[in-house]
XYZ file of C-alpha atoms in Angstrom:
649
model
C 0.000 0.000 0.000
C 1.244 3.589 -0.694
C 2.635 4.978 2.522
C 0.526 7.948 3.768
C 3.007 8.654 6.871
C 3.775 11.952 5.691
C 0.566 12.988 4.371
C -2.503 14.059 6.936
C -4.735 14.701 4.002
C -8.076 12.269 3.867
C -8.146 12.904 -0.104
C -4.594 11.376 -0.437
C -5.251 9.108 1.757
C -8.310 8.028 0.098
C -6.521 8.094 -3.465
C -3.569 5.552 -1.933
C -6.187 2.989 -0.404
C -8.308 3.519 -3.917
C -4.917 3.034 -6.336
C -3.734 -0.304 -3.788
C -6.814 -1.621 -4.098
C -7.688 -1.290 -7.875
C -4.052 -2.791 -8.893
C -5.219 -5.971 -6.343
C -8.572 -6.221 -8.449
C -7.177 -6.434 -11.565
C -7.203 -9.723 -12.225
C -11.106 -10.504 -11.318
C -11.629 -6.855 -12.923
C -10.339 -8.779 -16.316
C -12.455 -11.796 -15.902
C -15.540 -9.743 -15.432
C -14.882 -7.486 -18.309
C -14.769 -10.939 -20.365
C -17.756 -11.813 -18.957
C -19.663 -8.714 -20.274
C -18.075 -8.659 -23.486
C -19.428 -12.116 -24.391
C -22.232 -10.875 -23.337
C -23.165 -8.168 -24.964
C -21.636 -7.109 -28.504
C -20.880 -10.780 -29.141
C -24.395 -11.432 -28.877
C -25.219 -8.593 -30.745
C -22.525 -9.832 -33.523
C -24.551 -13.324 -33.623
C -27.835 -11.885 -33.636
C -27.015 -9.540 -36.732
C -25.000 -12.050 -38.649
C -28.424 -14.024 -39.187
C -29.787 -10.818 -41.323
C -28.917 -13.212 -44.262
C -31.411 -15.734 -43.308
C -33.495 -17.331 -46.109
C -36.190 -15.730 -43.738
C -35.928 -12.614 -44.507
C -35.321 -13.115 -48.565
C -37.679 -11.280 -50.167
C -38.292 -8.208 -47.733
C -37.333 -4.864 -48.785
C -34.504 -3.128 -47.311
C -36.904 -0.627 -44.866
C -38.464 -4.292 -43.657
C -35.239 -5.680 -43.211
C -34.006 -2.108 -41.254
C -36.798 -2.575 -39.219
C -36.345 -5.983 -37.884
C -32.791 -5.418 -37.448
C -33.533 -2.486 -35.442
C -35.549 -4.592 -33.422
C -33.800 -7.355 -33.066
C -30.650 -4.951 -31.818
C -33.286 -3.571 -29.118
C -34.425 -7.102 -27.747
C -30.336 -8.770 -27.974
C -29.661 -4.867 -25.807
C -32.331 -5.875 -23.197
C -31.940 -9.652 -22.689
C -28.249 -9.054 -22.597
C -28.951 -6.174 -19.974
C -31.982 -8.730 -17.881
C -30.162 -11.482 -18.057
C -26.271 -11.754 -18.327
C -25.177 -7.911 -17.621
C -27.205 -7.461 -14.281
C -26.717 -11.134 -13.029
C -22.644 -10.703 -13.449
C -22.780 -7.737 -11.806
C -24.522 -8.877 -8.638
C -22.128 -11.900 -8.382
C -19.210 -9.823 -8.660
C -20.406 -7.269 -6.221
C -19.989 -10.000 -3.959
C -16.988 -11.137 -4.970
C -15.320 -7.890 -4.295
C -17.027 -7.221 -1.397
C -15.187 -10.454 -0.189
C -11.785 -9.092 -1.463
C -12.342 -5.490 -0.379
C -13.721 -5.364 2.860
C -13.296 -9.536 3.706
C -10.258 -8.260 5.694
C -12.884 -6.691 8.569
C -13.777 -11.043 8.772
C -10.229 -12.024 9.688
C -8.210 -10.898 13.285
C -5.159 -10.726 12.025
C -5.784 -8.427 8.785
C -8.071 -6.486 10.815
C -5.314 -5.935 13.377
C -2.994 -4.908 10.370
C -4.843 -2.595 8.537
C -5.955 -1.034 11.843
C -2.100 -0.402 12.445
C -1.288 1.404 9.680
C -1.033 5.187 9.551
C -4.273 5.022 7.680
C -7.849 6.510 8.654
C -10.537 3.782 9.088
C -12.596 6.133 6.871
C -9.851 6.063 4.196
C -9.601 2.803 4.311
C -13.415 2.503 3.934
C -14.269 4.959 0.847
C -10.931 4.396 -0.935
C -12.104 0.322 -1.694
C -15.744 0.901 -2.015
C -14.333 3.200 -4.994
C -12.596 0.896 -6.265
C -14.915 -1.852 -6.458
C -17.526 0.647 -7.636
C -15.439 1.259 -10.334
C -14.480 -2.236 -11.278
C -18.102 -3.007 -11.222
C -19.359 -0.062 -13.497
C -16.082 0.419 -15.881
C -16.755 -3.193 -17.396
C -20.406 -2.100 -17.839
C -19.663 1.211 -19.119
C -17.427 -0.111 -22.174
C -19.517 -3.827 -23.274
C -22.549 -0.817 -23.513
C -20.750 1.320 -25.503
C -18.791 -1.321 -27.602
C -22.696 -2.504 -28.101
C -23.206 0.731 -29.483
C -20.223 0.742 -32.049
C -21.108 -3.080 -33.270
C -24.493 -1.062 -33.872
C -23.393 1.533 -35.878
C -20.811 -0.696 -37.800
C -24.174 -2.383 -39.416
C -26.345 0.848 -39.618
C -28.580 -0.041 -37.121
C -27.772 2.603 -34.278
C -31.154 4.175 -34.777
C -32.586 6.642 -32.395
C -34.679 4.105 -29.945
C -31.378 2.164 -29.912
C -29.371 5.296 -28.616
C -32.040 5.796 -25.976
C -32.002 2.762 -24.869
C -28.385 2.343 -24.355
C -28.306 5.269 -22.480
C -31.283 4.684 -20.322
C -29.258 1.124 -19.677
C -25.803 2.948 -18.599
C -27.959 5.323 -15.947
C -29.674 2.547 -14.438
C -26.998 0.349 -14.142
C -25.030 3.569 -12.443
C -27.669 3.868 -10.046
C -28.184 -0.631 -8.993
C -24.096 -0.816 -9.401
C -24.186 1.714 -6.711
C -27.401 0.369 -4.636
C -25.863 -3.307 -4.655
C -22.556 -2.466 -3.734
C -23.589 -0.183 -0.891
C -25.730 -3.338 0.175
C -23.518 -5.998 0.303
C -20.811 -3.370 1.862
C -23.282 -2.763 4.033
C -24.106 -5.988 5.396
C -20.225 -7.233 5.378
C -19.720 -4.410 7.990
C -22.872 -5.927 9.818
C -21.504 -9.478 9.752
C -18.675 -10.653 11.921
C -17.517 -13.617 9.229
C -17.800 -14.047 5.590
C -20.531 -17.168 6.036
C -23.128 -14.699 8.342
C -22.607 -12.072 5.147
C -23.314 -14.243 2.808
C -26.313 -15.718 4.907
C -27.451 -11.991 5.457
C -27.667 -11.043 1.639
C -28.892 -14.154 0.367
C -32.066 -13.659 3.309
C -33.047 -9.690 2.922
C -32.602 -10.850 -1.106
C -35.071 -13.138 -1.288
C -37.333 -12.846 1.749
C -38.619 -8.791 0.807
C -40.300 -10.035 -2.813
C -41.064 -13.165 -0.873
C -43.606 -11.157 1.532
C -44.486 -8.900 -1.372
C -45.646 -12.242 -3.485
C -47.141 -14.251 -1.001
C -48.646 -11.417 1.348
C -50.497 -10.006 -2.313
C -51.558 -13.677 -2.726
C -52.826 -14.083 0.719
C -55.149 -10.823 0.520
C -56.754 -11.709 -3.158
C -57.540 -15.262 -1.748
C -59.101 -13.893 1.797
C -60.796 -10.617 0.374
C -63.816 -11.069 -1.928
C -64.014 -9.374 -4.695
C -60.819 -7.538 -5.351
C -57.774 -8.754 -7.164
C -54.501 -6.462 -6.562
C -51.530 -6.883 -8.934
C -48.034 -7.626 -8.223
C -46.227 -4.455 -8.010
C -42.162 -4.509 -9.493
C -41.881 -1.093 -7.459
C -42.662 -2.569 -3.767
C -40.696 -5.819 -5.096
C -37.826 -3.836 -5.426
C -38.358 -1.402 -2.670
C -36.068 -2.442 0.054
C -34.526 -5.436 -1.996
C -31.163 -3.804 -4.167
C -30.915 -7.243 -6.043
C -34.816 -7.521 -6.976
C -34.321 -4.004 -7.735
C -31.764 -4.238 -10.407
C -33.945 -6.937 -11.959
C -36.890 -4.664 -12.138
C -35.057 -1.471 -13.179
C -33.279 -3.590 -16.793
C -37.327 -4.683 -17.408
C -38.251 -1.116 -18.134
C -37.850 -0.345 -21.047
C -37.617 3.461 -19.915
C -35.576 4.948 -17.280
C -37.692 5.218 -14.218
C -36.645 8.392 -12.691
C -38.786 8.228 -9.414
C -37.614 4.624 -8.888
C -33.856 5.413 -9.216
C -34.512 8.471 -7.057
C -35.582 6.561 -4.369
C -32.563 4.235 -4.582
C -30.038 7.219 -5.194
C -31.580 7.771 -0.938
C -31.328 4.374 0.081
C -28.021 3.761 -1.305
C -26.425 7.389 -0.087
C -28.010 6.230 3.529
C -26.747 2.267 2.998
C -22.934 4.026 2.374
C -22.865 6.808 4.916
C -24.728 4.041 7.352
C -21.974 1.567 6.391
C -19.293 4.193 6.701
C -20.486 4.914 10.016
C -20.618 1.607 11.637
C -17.006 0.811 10.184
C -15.715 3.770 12.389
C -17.402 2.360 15.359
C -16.939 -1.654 14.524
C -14.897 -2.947 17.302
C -11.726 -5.413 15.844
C -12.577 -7.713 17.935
C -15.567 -7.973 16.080
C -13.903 -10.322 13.331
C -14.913 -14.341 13.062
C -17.516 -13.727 15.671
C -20.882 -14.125 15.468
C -21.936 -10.865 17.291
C -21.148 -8.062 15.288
C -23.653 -5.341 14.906
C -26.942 -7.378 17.372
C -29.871 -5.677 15.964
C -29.647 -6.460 11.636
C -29.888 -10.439 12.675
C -32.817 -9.461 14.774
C -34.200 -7.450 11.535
C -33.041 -10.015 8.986
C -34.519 -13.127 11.478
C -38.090 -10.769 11.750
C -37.997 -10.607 8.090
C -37.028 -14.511 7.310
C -39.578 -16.066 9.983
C -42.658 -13.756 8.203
C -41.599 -14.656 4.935
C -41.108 -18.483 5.686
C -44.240 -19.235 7.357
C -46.378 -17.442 4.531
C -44.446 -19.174 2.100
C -44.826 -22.391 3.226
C -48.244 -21.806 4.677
C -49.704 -20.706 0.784
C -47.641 -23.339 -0.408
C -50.106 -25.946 1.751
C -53.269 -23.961 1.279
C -52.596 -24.470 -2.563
C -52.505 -27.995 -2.075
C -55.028 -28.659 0.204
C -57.316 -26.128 -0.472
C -57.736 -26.010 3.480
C -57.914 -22.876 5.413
C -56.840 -24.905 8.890
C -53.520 -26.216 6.571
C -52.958 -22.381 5.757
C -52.743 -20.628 9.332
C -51.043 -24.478 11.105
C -48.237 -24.116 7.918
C -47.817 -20.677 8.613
C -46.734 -21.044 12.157
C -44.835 -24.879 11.725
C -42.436 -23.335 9.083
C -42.109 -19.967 10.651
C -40.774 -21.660 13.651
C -38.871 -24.045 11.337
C -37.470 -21.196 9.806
C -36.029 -19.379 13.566
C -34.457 -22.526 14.040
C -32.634 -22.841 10.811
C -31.237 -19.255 11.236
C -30.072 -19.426 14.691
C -28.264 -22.516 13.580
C -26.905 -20.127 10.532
C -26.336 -17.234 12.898
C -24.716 -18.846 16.170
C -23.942 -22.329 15.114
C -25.983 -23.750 18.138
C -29.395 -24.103 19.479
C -27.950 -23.139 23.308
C -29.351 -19.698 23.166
C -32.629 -20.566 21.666
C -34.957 -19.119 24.463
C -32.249 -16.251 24.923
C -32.994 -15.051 21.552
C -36.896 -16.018 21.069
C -38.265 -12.345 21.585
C -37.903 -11.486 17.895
C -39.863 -14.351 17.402
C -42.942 -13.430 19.420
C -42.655 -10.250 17.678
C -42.752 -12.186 14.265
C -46.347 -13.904 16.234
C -47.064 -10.496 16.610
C -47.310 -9.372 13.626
C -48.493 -12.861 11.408
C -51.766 -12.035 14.100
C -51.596 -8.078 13.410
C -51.553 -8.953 9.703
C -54.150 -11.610 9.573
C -56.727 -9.783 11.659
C -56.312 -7.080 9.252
C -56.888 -8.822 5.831
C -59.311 -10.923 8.041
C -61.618 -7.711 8.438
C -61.383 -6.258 5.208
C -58.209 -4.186 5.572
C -59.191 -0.902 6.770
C -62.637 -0.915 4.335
C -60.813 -2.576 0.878
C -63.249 -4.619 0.793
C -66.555 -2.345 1.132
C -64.956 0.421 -1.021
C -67.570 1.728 -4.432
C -65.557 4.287 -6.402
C -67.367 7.947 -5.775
C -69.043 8.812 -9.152
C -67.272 11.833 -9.418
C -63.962 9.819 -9.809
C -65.543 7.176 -12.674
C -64.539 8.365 -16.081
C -66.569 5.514 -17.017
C -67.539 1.838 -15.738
C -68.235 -1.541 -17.358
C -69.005 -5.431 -16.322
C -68.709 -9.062 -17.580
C -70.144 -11.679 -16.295
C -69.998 -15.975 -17.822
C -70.786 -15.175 -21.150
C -69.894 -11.741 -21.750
C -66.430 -12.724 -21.479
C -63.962 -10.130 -20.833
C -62.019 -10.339 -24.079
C -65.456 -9.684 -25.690
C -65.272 -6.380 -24.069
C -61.877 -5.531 -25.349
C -60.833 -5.009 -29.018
C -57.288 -4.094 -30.210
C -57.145 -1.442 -32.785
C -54.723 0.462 -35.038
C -55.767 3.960 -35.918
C -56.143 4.747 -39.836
C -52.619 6.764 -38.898
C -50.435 4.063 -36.770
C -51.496 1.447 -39.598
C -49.794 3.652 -42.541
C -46.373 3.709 -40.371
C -43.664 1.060 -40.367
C -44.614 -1.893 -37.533
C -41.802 -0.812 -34.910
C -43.573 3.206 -34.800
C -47.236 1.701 -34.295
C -48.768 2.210 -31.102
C -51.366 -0.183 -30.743
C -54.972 0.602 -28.610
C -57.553 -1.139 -26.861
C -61.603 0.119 -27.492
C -63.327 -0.499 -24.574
C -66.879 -1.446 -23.991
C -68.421 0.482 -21.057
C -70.569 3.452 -20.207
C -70.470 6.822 -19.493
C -74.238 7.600 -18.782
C -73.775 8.765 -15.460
C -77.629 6.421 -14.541
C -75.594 3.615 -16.494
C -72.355 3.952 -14.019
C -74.897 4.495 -10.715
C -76.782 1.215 -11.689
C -72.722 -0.446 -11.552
C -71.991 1.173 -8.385
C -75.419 -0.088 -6.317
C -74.599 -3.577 -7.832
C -71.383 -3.249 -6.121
C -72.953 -2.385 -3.263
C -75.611 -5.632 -3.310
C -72.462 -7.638 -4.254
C -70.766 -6.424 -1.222
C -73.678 -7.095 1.385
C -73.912 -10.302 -0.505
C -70.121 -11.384 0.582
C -70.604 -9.925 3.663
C -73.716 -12.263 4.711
C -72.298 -14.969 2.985
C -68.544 -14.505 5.496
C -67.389 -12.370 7.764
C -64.467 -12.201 8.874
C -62.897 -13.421 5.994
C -60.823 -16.832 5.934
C -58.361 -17.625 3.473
C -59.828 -20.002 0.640
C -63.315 -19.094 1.258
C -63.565 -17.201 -2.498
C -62.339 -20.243 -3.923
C -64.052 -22.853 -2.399
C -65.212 -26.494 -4.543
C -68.306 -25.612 -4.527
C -69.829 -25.033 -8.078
C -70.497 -21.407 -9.011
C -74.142 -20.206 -10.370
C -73.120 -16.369 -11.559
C -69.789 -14.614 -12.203
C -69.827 -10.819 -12.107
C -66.830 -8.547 -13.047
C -67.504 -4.473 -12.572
C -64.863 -2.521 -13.799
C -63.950 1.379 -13.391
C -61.493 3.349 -14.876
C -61.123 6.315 -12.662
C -60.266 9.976 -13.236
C -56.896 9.531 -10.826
C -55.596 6.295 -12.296
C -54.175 4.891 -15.211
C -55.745 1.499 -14.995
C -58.889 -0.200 -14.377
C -60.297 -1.127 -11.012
C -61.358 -4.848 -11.330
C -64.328 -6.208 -8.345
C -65.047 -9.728 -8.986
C -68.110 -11.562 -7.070
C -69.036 -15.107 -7.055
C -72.756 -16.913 -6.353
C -71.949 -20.346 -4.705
C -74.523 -22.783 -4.599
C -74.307 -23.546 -0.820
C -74.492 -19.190 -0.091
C -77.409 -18.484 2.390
C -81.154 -17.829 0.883
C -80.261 -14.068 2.371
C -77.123 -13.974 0.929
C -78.562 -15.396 -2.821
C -80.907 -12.736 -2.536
C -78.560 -9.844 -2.553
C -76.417 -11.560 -5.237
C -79.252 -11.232 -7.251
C -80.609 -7.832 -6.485
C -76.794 -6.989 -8.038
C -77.191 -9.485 -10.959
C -80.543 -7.591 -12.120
C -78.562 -4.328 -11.749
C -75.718 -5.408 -13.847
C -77.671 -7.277 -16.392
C -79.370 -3.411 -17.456
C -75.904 -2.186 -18.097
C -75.058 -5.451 -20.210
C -77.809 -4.897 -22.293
C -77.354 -1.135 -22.925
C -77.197 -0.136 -26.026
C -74.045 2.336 -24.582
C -72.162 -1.224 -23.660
C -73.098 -3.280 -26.321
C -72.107 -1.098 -29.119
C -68.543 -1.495 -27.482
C -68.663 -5.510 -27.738
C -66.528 -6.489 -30.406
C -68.824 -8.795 -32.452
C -70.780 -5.513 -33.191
C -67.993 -3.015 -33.153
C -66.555 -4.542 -35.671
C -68.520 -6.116 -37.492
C -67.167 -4.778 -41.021
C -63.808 -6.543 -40.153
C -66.516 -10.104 -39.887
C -64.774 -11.974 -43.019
C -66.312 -15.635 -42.930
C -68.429 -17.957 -41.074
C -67.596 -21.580 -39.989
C -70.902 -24.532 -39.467
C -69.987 -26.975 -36.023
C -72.178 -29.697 -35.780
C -72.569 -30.825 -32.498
C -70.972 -34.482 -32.544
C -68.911 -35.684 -29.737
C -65.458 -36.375 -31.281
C -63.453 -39.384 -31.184
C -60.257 -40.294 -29.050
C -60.906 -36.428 -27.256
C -60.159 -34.607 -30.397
C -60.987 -31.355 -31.644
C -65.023 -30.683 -33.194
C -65.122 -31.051 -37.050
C -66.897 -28.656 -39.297
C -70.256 -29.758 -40.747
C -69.157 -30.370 -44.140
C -67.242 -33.253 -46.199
C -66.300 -31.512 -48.698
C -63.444 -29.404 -48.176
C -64.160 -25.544 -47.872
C -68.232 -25.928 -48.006
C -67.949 -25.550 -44.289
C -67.199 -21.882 -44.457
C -68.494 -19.207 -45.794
C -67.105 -15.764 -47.181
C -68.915 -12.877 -46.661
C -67.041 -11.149 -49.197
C -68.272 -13.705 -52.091
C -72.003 -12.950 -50.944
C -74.038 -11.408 -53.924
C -75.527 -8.894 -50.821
C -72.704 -8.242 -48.566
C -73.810 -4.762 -47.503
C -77.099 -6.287 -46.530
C -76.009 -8.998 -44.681
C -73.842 -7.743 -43.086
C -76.533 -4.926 -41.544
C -78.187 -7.715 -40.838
C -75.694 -9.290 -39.020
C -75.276 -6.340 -36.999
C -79.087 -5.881 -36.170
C -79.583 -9.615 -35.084
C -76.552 -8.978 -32.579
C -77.898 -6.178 -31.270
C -80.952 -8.039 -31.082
C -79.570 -10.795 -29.584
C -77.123 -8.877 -26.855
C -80.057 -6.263 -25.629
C -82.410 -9.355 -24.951
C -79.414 -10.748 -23.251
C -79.153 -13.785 -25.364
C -75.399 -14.575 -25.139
C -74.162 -18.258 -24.863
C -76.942 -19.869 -22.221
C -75.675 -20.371 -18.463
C -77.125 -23.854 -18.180
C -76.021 -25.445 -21.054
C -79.320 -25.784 -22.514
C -77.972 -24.043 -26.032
C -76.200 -27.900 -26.951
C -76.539 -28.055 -30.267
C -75.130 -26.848 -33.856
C -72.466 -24.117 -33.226
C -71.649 -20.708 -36.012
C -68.612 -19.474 -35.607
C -67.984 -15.483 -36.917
C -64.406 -14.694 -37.832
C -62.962 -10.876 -37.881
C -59.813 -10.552 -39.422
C -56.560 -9.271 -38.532
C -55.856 -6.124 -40.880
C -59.595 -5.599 -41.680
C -60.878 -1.154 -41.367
C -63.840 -1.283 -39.872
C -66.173 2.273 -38.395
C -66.786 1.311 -35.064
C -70.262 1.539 -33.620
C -69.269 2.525 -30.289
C -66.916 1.505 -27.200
C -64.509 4.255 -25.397
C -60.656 4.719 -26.347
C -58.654 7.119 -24.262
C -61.963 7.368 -22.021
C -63.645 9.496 -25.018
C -66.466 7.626 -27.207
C -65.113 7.044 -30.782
C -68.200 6.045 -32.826
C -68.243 7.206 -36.166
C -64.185 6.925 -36.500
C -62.236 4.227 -38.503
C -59.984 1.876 -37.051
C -57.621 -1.183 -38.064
C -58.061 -4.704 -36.368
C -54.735 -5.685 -35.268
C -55.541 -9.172 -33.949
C -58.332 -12.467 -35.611
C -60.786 -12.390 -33.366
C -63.859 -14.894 -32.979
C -67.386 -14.941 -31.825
C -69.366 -17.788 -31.377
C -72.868 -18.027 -32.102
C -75.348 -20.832 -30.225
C -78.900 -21.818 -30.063
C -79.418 -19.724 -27.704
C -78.936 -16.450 -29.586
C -81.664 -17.019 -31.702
C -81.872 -13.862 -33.901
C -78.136 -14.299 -35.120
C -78.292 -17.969 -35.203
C -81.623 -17.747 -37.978
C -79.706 -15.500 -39.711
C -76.395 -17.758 -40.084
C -78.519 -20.696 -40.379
C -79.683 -19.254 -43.378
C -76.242 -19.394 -45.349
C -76.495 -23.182 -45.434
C -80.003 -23.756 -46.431
C-alpha cells in the first residue's frame, strides 16, 4: 500500500487505499470485463450475422431495417436482464469479499488497523474501487454494443435511448448493490453470516411482497390487486436491479428513491465501520440488531411461504394458518443454527420471534376484516370516467378489441402504437346502476362470510353467476377490477342480494351504450367468414369437425355474398338483437346443439359503432383490427343464429 506517513490529508489518503486496491482487483476486474463482453456485442454480432437468413429473402430493405432495429433492441435488453445485471450482482460480492473480507479475519483487521491510515480512508478508498471495477466493465460492453451497432447501420434513435437509459440505471443498482452488500459485510462478523445476510433480505422482501399479495386476493372477496415490481424492489437492491433492466424506460422516481437508500446504505456503512470494534472479526456478534431485523424478516416470509404453499394444495384454510406457524418456527431454528452455530441460546434469543407472532396475528386480523374498508370500497361517481361489467358469457375479451388507428397502420410496424376500445358506459344512470350492484355484491359477501378466511372465495363448490364491474377512474391509469361469485351452498339471504346486483348489472349489459362497445358488433365490417360446427362428440378427445365433407363448403365468405352490404346490416341488427335481450351463450347449457362461428380478421378497417378509447367515445371513427378475433354463435342467440342458419339452407 502507498505509505501515507507523511501525508494528513483524507483525499490522499483516500486516493492511496483507492490506487492499492484497484491494482489488487485487476485480475477478477479482467475476468468480469470478459464476462460482459461475451455478453453483450458478441451477442449482438450473432444476432445480426443471421440478417442473411433465407427468412428474410424477399423483404425490402426498410423491412429488413426494421427488424434489425428490433432485433438490436431485444439482444440490448436480454443481454442487460439477463447476463449484464446477473454478473454484476455476483461480482459485487466477490469484491465485497476481497475489499472489505479483511474486517472477517483478526489478524488483517489488526494490520490494517495499524497502519497510519484513517478507518474512513480505508473505507471509501475500496468501495471506490470496487464501484469502479463493477461499473467500468459495464460502461465499455454498452458502448462497444453501441459501435457493433453503428458498424451495421442499425444505431437508430430508440437504440441510442435505450443504451443510455441502460448505462444510468446500471449507475444507479451498481451503486445500490454495492452499498448493500458493503453494508451488510460491515454488519456481519464472518464471511458465512454475510453471505447468509444477503442471500435472506434478497429473497425474503419479494417473498412477503408475493405471497402477502396472494394471501389478501384469496381472503378478500371481490378484489384482485396486482403484483407491483416497485414494492418488489423497494427495500430489496438485487430484486431491484432486476426490475429497473425490465423497463424499457428509465424510471426516474424509482432510481430516485434508490439514489436515498443507497447514499443512507454508504454513509450508514461508513459509520458503523468507524465504530466496529476489531474484535468484532470471526464472531458471530457483530452489529446485534440487523440479525434481529433479517430473522423478523425470514420467519414472516417463511411461514407465509410455506403456509400458501399448503393452502394451494389442500385447499384447506386450517392447513394455511397451522403451515404458517410450523415453518415460521422451522425457519427461527434454521437461522439461529446459521447465525450462532448452536441451538444453546434458543430461548435467549426467542423475543424477535414473538414479535414475528405479533405481527403474522396483526396482519391476519387485518386482511381478516377487510383491511381498513378494501373490501366495502364503491368508487365515488365523481372519480368514474366511465364503468363496465362481464359476467360468464360476456367474457372479458369480448369487451376488449385491439385497434390500429387509420394513422399508426400507414407507419412502419416498430412506430405503431397499438390501442384497446373499450366497452363500457359513461351515462352517469348507467355507471350508478354499476356502483349499487357493487354495493348488493358487497352485502352479498358480507352475509355470505365475515371475517374473511383464506380459501373461502375459492371454495369447490360449483359457481351459479360470475360478475366482473370494472372502473377506470379519473386519478388512475388502470382499471379497477371487483369480482363476485354466487356459490350454490351461499345463504337464501345472501342469494338474494347476489341477485338484487345481478338484475342491476344485467341493465348495463344490455345497454345499447355497452353493447355497441362488444366487439362482435364493433366490428362487425372486419366479420370476413363464417364456420358450421355440428354438435358431434369427437373421437379419441379430439378437436369438433366442421359440418361439411367436402373441403371448404364448411365456411363461408362474406365477401363472395351477392348482398354483402345487406347482410352484413343484418348481421349487426340480429346482434344487437340478440345482446339487448341478453341472449349470449346460455348459463345452463341448454344451447347444446349446432355451433356458427364469426371470424374478424386481422388487418380488416372497420367504423366502429361505439366503445370508449382514451376514455372518449369514438363512434363514427375508422380503425384497423390488429388481432383475428372470434365470436361464437349458439342456439341460444336465436336472432343471429336464424340468420347464419340461413347461409347453409
Amino acid at each position: 500500500m502507498t505509505s501515507t506517513t507523511s501525508s494528513v490529508s483524507p483525499g490522499r489518503q483516500i486516493l492511496g487505499v483507492f490506487r492499492w486496491q484497484l491494482r489488487r482487483s485487476a485480475g477478477i476486474t479482467a475476468v468480469y470485463a470478459a464476462i460482459l463482453l461475451l455478453s453483450y456485442p458478441v451477442l449482438l454480432l450473432f444476432t445480426l450475422s443471421g440478417r442473411n437468413n433465407y427468412y428474410y429473402e424477399g423483404m425490402s430493405e426498410a423491412q429488413l431495417y426494421e427488424i434489425t432495429v428490433n432485433n438490436v433492441v431485444i439482444s440490448t435488453r436480454a443481454a442487460t436482464t439477463i447476463l449484464g445485471v446477473s454478473a454484476m450482482i455476483l461480482f459485487a460480492l466477490i469484491f465485497t469479499l476481497t475489499n472489505f473480507g479483511f474486517l472477517h479475519r483478526k489478524r488483517e483487521v489488526d494490520l490494517f488497523h495499524a497502519m497510519p491510515v484513517s478507518r474512513t480512508a480505508l473505507f471509501y478508498g475500496r468501495f471506490l474501487s470496487g464501484y469502479l471495477c463493477l461499473y467500468a466493465p459495464l460502461l465499455l460492453a454498452v458502448l462497444l454494443q453501441g459501435i457493433v451497432a453503428a458498424c451495421f447501420g442499425v444505431l437508430a434513435p430508440e437504440v441510442l435511448t435505450l443504451l443510455f437509459s441502460i448505462l444510468t440505471q446500471l449507475l444507479v443498482m451498481t451503486a445500490a448493490v454495492f452499498s448493500f452488500t458493503v453494508f451488510v459485510a460491515v454488519c456481519s462478523g464472518s464471511t458465512m453470516d454475510t453471505l447468509v445476510s444477503i442471500v435472506l433480505i434478497s429473497v425474503t422482501w419479494p417473498a412477503l411482497i408475493f405471497v402477502g399479495t396472494a394471501v389478501i386476493n384469496n381472503t378478500i372477496p371481490g378484489i384482485y390487486l396486482n403484483y407491483s415490481p416497485y414494492l418488489v424492489g423497494a427495500l430489496s437492491p438485487l430484486a431491484a436491479a432486476y426490475v429497473q433492466s425490465s423497463f424499457y424506460t428509465f424510471q426516474w422516481l424509482f432510481s430516485l428513491w434508490w439514489v436515498a437508500l443507497t447514499a443512507a446504505l454508504l454513509l450508514g456503512a461508513a459509520a458503523m465501520y468507524r465504530r466496529r470494534k476489531s474484535e468484532s472479526a470471526e464472531s458471530s456478534v457483530s452489529f446485534g440488531s440487523s440479525k434481529v431485523v433479517i430473522r423478523i424478516f425470514s420467519c414472516a416470509a417463511g411461514g407465509l411461504c410455506f403456509g400458501y404453499l399448503l393452502f394451494q394444495l389442500t385447499n384447506s384454510t386450517l392447513s394455511y394458518y397451522l403451515g404458517a406457524l410450523l415453518f415460521s418456527a422451522l425457519a427461527y431454528l434454521v437461522t439461529e443454527l446459521l447465525y450462532w452455530k448452536s441451538l444453546k441460546q434458543l430461548f435467549r434469543h426467542s423475543i424477535p420471534y414473538c414479535g414475528v407472532l405479533a405481527v403474522f396475528l396483526a396482519f391476519t386480523l387485518t386482511v381478516s376484516l377487510g383491511a381498513f374498508g378494501m373490501d366495502t370500497y364503491v368508487p365515488p361517481s365523481l372519480q368514474i370516467e366511465n364503468a363496465g361489467a362481464f359476467n360468464n358469457n360476456v367474457y372479458s375479451y369480448m369487451a376488449e378489441t385491439p385497434v390500429l388507428t387509420e394513422q399508426e397502420a400507414a407507419k412502419p410496424e416498430r412506430d405503431r402504437v397499438y390501442e384497446t376500445i373499450r366497452a363500457a358506459v359513461q351515462n352517469p344512470e348507467l355507471i350508478d346502476q354499476v356502483r349499487q350492484a357493487n354495493e348488493k355484491f358487497i352485502a352479498y359477501e358480507r352475509t355470505r362470510q365475515f371475517p374473511y378466511l383464506i380459501g373461502r372465495n375459492s371454495l369447490p363448490e360449483p359457481s351459479l353467476y360470475r360478475y366482473t364491474l370494472c372502473y377506470e377512474l379519473s386519478n388512475s391509469d388502470n382499471t379497477t377490477d371487483r369480482s363476485y361469485v354466487l356459490f350454490s351452498n351461499a345463504g337464501d339471504e345472501a342469494k338474494a342480494l347476489y341477485l338484487e346486483g345481478k338484475q342491476l348489472t344485467d341493465k348495463v349489459l344490455t345497454s345499447d351504450e355497452y353493447i355497441r362497445g362488444l366487439f362482435p358488433v364493433n366490428a362487425v365490417d372486419a366479420a370476413s367468414w363464417v364456420t358450421h360446427y355440428a354438435n358431434e362428440e369427437p373421437e379419441n378427445g379430439g378437436e369438433k369437425q366442421a359440418v361439411s365433407t367436402n373441403p371448404g363448403s364448411d365456411t363461408v365468405e362474406f365477401s363472395g355474398l351477392k348482398n354483402e352490404s345487406d347482410f352484413r346490416k343484418q348481421l349487426e341488427q340480429c346482434l344487437l338483437d340478440d345482446f339487448r335481450n341478453g341472449r349470449y351463450l346460455a348459463e345452463d347449457g341448454s344451447d347444446a346443439g349446432d355451433t356458427y362461428e364469426i371470424m374478424y380478421s386481422e388487418g380488416k378497417h372497420f367504423t366502429a359503432r361505439g366503445g370508449l378509447k382514451s376514455e372518449k367515445s369514438i363512434e363514427g371513427q375508422s380503425f384497423v383490427l390488429c388481432s383475428s378475433l372470434s365470436c361464437t354463435v349458439t342456439s341460444s342467440m336465436t336472432s343471429t343464429y336464424q340468420l347464419l342458419e340461413s347461409l347453409y339452407a
